[in-house]
mmCIF file of C-alpha atoms in Angstrom:
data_model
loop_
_atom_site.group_PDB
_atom_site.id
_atom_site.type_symbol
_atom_site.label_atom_id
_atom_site.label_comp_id
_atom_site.label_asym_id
_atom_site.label_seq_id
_atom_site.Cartn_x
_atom_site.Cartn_y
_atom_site.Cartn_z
ATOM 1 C CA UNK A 284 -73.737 162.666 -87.398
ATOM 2 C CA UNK A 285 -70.877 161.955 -85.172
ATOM 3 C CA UNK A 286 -67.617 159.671 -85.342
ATOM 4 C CA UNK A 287 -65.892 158.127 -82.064
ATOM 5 C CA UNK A 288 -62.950 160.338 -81.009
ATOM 6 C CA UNK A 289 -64.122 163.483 -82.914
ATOM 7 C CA UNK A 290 -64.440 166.430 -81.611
ATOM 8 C CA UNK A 291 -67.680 167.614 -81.279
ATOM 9 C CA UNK A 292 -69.594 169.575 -84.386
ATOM 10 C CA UNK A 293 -72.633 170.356 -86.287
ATOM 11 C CA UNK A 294 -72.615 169.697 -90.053
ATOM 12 C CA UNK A 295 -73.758 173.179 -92.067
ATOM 13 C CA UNK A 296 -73.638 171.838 -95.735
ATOM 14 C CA UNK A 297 -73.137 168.302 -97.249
ATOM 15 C CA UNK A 298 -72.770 167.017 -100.622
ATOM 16 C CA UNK A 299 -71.942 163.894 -102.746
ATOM 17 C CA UNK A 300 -69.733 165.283 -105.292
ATOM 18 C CA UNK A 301 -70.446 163.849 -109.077
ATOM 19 C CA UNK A 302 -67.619 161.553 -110.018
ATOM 20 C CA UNK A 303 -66.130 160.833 -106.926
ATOM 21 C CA UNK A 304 -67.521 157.356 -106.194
ATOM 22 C CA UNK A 305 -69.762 158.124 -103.091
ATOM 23 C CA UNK A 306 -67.078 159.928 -100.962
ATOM 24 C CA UNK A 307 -69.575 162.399 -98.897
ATOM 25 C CA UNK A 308 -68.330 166.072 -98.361
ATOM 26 C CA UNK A 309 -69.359 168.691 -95.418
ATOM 27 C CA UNK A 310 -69.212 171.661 -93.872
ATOM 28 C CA UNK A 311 -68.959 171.433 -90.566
ATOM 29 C CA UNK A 312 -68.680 173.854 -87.112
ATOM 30 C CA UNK A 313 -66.601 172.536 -85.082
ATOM 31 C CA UNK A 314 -67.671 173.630 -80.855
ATOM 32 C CA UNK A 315 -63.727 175.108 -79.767
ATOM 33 C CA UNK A 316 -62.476 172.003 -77.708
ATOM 34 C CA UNK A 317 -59.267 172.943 -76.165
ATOM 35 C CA UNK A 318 -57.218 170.923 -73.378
ATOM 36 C CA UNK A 319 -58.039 172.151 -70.090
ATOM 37 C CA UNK A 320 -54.534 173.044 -68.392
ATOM 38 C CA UNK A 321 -54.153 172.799 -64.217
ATOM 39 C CA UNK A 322 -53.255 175.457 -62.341
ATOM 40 C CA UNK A 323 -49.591 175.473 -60.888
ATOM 41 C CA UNK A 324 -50.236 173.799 -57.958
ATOM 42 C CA UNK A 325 -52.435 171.117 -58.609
ATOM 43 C CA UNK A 326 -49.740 170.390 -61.884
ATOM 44 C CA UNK A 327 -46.916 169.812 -59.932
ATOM 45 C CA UNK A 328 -48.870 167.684 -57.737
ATOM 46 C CA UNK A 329 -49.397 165.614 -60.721
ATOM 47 C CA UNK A 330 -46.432 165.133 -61.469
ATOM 48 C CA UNK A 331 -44.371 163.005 -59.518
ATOM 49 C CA UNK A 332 -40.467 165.005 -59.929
ATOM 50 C CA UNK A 333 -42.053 168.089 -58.608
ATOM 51 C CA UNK A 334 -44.683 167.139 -55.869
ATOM 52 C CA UNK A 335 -42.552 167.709 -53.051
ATOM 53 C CA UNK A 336 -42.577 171.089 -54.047
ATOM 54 C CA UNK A 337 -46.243 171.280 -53.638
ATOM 55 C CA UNK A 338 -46.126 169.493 -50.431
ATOM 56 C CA UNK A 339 -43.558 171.965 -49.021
ATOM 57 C CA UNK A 340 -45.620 175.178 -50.375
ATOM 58 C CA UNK A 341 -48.804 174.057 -48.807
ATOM 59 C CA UNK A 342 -47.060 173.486 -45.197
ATOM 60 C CA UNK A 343 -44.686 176.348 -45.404
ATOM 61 C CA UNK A 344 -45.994 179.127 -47.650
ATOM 62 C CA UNK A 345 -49.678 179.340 -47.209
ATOM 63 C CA UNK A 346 -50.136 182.580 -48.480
ATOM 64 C CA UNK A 347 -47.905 181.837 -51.552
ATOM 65 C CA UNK A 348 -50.208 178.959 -51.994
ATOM 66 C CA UNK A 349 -53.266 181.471 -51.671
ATOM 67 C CA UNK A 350 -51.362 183.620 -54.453
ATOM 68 C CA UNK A 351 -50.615 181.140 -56.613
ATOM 69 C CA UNK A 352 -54.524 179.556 -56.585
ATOM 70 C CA UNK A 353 -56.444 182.288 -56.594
ATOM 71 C CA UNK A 354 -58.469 182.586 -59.924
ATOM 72 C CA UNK A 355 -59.629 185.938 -59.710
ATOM 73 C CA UNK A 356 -56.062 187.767 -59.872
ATOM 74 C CA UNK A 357 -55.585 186.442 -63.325
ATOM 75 C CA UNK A 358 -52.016 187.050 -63.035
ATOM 76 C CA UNK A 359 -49.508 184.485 -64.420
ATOM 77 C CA UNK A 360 -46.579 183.329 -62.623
ATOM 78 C CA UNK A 361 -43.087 181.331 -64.182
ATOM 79 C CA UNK A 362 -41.861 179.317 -61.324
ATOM 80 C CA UNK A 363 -38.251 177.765 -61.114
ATOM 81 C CA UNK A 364 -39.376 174.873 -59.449
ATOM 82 C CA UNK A 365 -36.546 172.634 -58.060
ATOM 83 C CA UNK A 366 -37.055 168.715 -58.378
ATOM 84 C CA UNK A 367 -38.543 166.987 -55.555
ATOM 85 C CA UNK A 368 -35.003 164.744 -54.692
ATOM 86 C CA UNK A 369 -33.306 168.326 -54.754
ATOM 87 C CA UNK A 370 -35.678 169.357 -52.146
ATOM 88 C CA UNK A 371 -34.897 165.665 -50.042
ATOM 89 C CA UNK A 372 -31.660 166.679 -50.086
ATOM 90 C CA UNK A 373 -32.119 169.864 -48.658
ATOM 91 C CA UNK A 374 -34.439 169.563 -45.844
ATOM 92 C CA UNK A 375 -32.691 166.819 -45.121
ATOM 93 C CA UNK A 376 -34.556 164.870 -42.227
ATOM 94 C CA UNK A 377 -37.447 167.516 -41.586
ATOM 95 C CA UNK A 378 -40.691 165.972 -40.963
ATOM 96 C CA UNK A 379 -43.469 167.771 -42.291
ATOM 97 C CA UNK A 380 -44.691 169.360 -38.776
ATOM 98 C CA UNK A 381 -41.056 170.697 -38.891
ATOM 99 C CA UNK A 382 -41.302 172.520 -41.858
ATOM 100 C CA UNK A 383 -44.982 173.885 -41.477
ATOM 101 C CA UNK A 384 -44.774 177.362 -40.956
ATOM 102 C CA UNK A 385 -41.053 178.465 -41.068
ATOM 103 C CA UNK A 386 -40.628 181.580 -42.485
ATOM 104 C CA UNK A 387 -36.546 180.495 -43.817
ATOM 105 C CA UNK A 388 -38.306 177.757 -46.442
ATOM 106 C CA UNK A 389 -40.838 180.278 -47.175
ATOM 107 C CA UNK A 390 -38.490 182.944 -48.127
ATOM 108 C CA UNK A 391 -36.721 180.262 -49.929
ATOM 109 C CA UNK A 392 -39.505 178.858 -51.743
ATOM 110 C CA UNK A 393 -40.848 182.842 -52.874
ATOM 111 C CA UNK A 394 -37.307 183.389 -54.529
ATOM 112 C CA UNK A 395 -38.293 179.886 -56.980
ATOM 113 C CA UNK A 396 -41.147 182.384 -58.562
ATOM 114 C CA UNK A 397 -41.409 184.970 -60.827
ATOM 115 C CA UNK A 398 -44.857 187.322 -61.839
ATOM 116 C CA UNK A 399 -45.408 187.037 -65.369
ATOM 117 C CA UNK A 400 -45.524 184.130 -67.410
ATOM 118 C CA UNK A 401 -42.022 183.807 -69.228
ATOM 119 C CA UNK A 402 -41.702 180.683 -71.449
ATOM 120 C CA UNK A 403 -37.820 179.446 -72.765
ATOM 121 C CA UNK A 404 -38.175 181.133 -75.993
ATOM 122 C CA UNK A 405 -38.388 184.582 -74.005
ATOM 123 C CA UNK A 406 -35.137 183.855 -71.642
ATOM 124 C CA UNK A 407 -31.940 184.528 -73.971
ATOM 125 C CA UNK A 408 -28.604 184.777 -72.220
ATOM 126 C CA UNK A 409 -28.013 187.423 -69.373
ATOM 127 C CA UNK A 410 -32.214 187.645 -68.922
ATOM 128 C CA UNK A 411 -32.826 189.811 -65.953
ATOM 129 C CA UNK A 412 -35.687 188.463 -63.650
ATOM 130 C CA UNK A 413 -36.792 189.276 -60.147
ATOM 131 C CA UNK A 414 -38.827 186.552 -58.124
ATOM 132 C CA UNK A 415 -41.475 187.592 -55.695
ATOM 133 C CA UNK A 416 -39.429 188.050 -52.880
ATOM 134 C CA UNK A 417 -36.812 190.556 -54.611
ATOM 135 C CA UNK A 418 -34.230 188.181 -55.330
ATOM 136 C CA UNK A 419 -32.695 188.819 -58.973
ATOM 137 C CA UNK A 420 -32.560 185.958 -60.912
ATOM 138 C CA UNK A 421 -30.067 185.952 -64.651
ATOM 139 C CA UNK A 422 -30.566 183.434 -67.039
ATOM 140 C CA UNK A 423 -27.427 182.499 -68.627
ATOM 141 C CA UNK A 424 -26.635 179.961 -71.558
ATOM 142 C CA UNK A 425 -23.666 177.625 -71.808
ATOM 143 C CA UNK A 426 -24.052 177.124 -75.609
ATOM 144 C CA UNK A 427 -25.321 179.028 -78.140
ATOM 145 C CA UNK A 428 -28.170 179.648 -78.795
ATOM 146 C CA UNK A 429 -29.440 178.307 -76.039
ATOM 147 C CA UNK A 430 -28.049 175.485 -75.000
ATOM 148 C CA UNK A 431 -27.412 174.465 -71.283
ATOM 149 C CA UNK A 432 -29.800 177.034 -69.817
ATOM 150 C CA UNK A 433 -29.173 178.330 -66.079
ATOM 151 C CA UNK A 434 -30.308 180.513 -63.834
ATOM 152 C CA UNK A 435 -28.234 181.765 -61.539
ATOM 153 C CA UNK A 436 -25.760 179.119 -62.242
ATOM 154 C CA UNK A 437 -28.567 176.632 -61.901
ATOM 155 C CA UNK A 438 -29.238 174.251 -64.847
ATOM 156 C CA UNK A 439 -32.212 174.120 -65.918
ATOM 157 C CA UNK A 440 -33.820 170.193 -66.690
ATOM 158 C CA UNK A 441 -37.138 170.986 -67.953
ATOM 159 C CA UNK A 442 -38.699 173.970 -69.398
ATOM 160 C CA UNK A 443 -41.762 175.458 -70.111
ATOM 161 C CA UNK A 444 -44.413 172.877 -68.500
ATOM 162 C CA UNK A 445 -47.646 175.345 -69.350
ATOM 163 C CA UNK A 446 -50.082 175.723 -66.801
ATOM 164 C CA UNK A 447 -53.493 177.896 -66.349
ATOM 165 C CA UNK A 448 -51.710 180.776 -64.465
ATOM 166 C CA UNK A 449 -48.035 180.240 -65.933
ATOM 167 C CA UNK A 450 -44.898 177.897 -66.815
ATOM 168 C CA UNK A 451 -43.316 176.022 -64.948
ATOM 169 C CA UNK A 452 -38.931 175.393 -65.733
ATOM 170 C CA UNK A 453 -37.960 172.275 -63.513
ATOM 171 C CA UNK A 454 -34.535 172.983 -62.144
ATOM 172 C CA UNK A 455 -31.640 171.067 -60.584
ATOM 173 C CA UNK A 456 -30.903 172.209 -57.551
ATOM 174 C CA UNK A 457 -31.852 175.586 -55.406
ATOM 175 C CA UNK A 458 -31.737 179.210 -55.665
ATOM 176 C CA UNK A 459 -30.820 181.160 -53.012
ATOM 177 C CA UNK A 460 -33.048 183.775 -51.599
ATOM 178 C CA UNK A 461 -32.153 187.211 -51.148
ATOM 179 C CA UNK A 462 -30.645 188.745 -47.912
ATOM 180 C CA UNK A 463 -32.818 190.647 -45.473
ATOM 181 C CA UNK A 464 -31.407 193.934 -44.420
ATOM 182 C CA UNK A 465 -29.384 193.695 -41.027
ATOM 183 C CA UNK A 466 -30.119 197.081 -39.742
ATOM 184 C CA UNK A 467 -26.730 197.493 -39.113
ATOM 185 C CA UNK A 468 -23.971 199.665 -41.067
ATOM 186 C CA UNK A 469 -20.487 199.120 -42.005
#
């Protein structure tokens, strides 16, 4: 016995209770039928505020691309990832063959994500995060409780978009990798 739109199952016990005018009780197994969630990647490719993000990581940051899809690491990521006009703005008039390769929007794209899967209810105010390249990010809150959430003094527009291998927090502008050593003292 099935129904249009339910999930499926396999009826165990069923019964026409005395008294109750022919309703028909059961019961049933239902087979676990959860929503199947993309992987980071292939989400924000989906989704049409964050694709350019996508777009840059595959031309720029192959091997953060690699780390990102590969299934058999099973390790989770959170990635600040800034809106796709936010990007515009910032590569200004690069053309894609321009931007394949270059190690500055790589570095910049690496300090955008953080190991570990850390949804909004985890950040609270003065959070203490480091993204794959080193960088430190803090997540800071303009109203309690946590209202106006930043990090590191960028707001953050949309939070916890839940993915296969982590969350991703749309954010309004850019962080700002960290510095590589000089070599030279002061």
């Amino acid at each position: 016995m099935t129904v249009i739109g339910d999930l499926p199952f396999r009826v165990r016990k069923a019964w026409m209770p005395r008294g109750l005018r022919g309703l028909q009780v059961a019961i049933v197994d239902v087979e676990p039928a959860a929503p199947r969630l993309d992987r980071i990647l292939p989400t924000c490719e989906a989704e049409r505020p964050l694709e350019r993000f996508a777009q840059v990581m595959r031309l720029a940051a192959p091997q953060l691309v690699a780390l990102l899809e590969d299934p058999t690491l099973g390790t989770n990521y959170t990635v600040f990832c800034p809106s796709s006009q936010v990007l515009e703005r910032a590569l200004g008039d690069l053309r894609d063959e321009e931007i394949a390769g270059r190690q500055d929007i790589e570095a910049l794209l690496a300090c955008h994500i953080v190991p570990n899967r850390v949804a909004m209810e985890a950040l609270y105010n003065g959070r203490a995060l480091t993204a794959l390249d080193g960088t430190a990010l803090i997540v800071t809150f303009g109203k309690w409780p946590k209202g106006d959430p930043q990090v590191n003094g960028v707001p953050i527009e949309n939070s916890d978009m839940l993915c296969a291998n982590g969350v991703i927090h749309t954010i309004s502008g850019l962080l700002t990798p960290k510095q590589a050593p000089t070599g030279r003292r002061r």
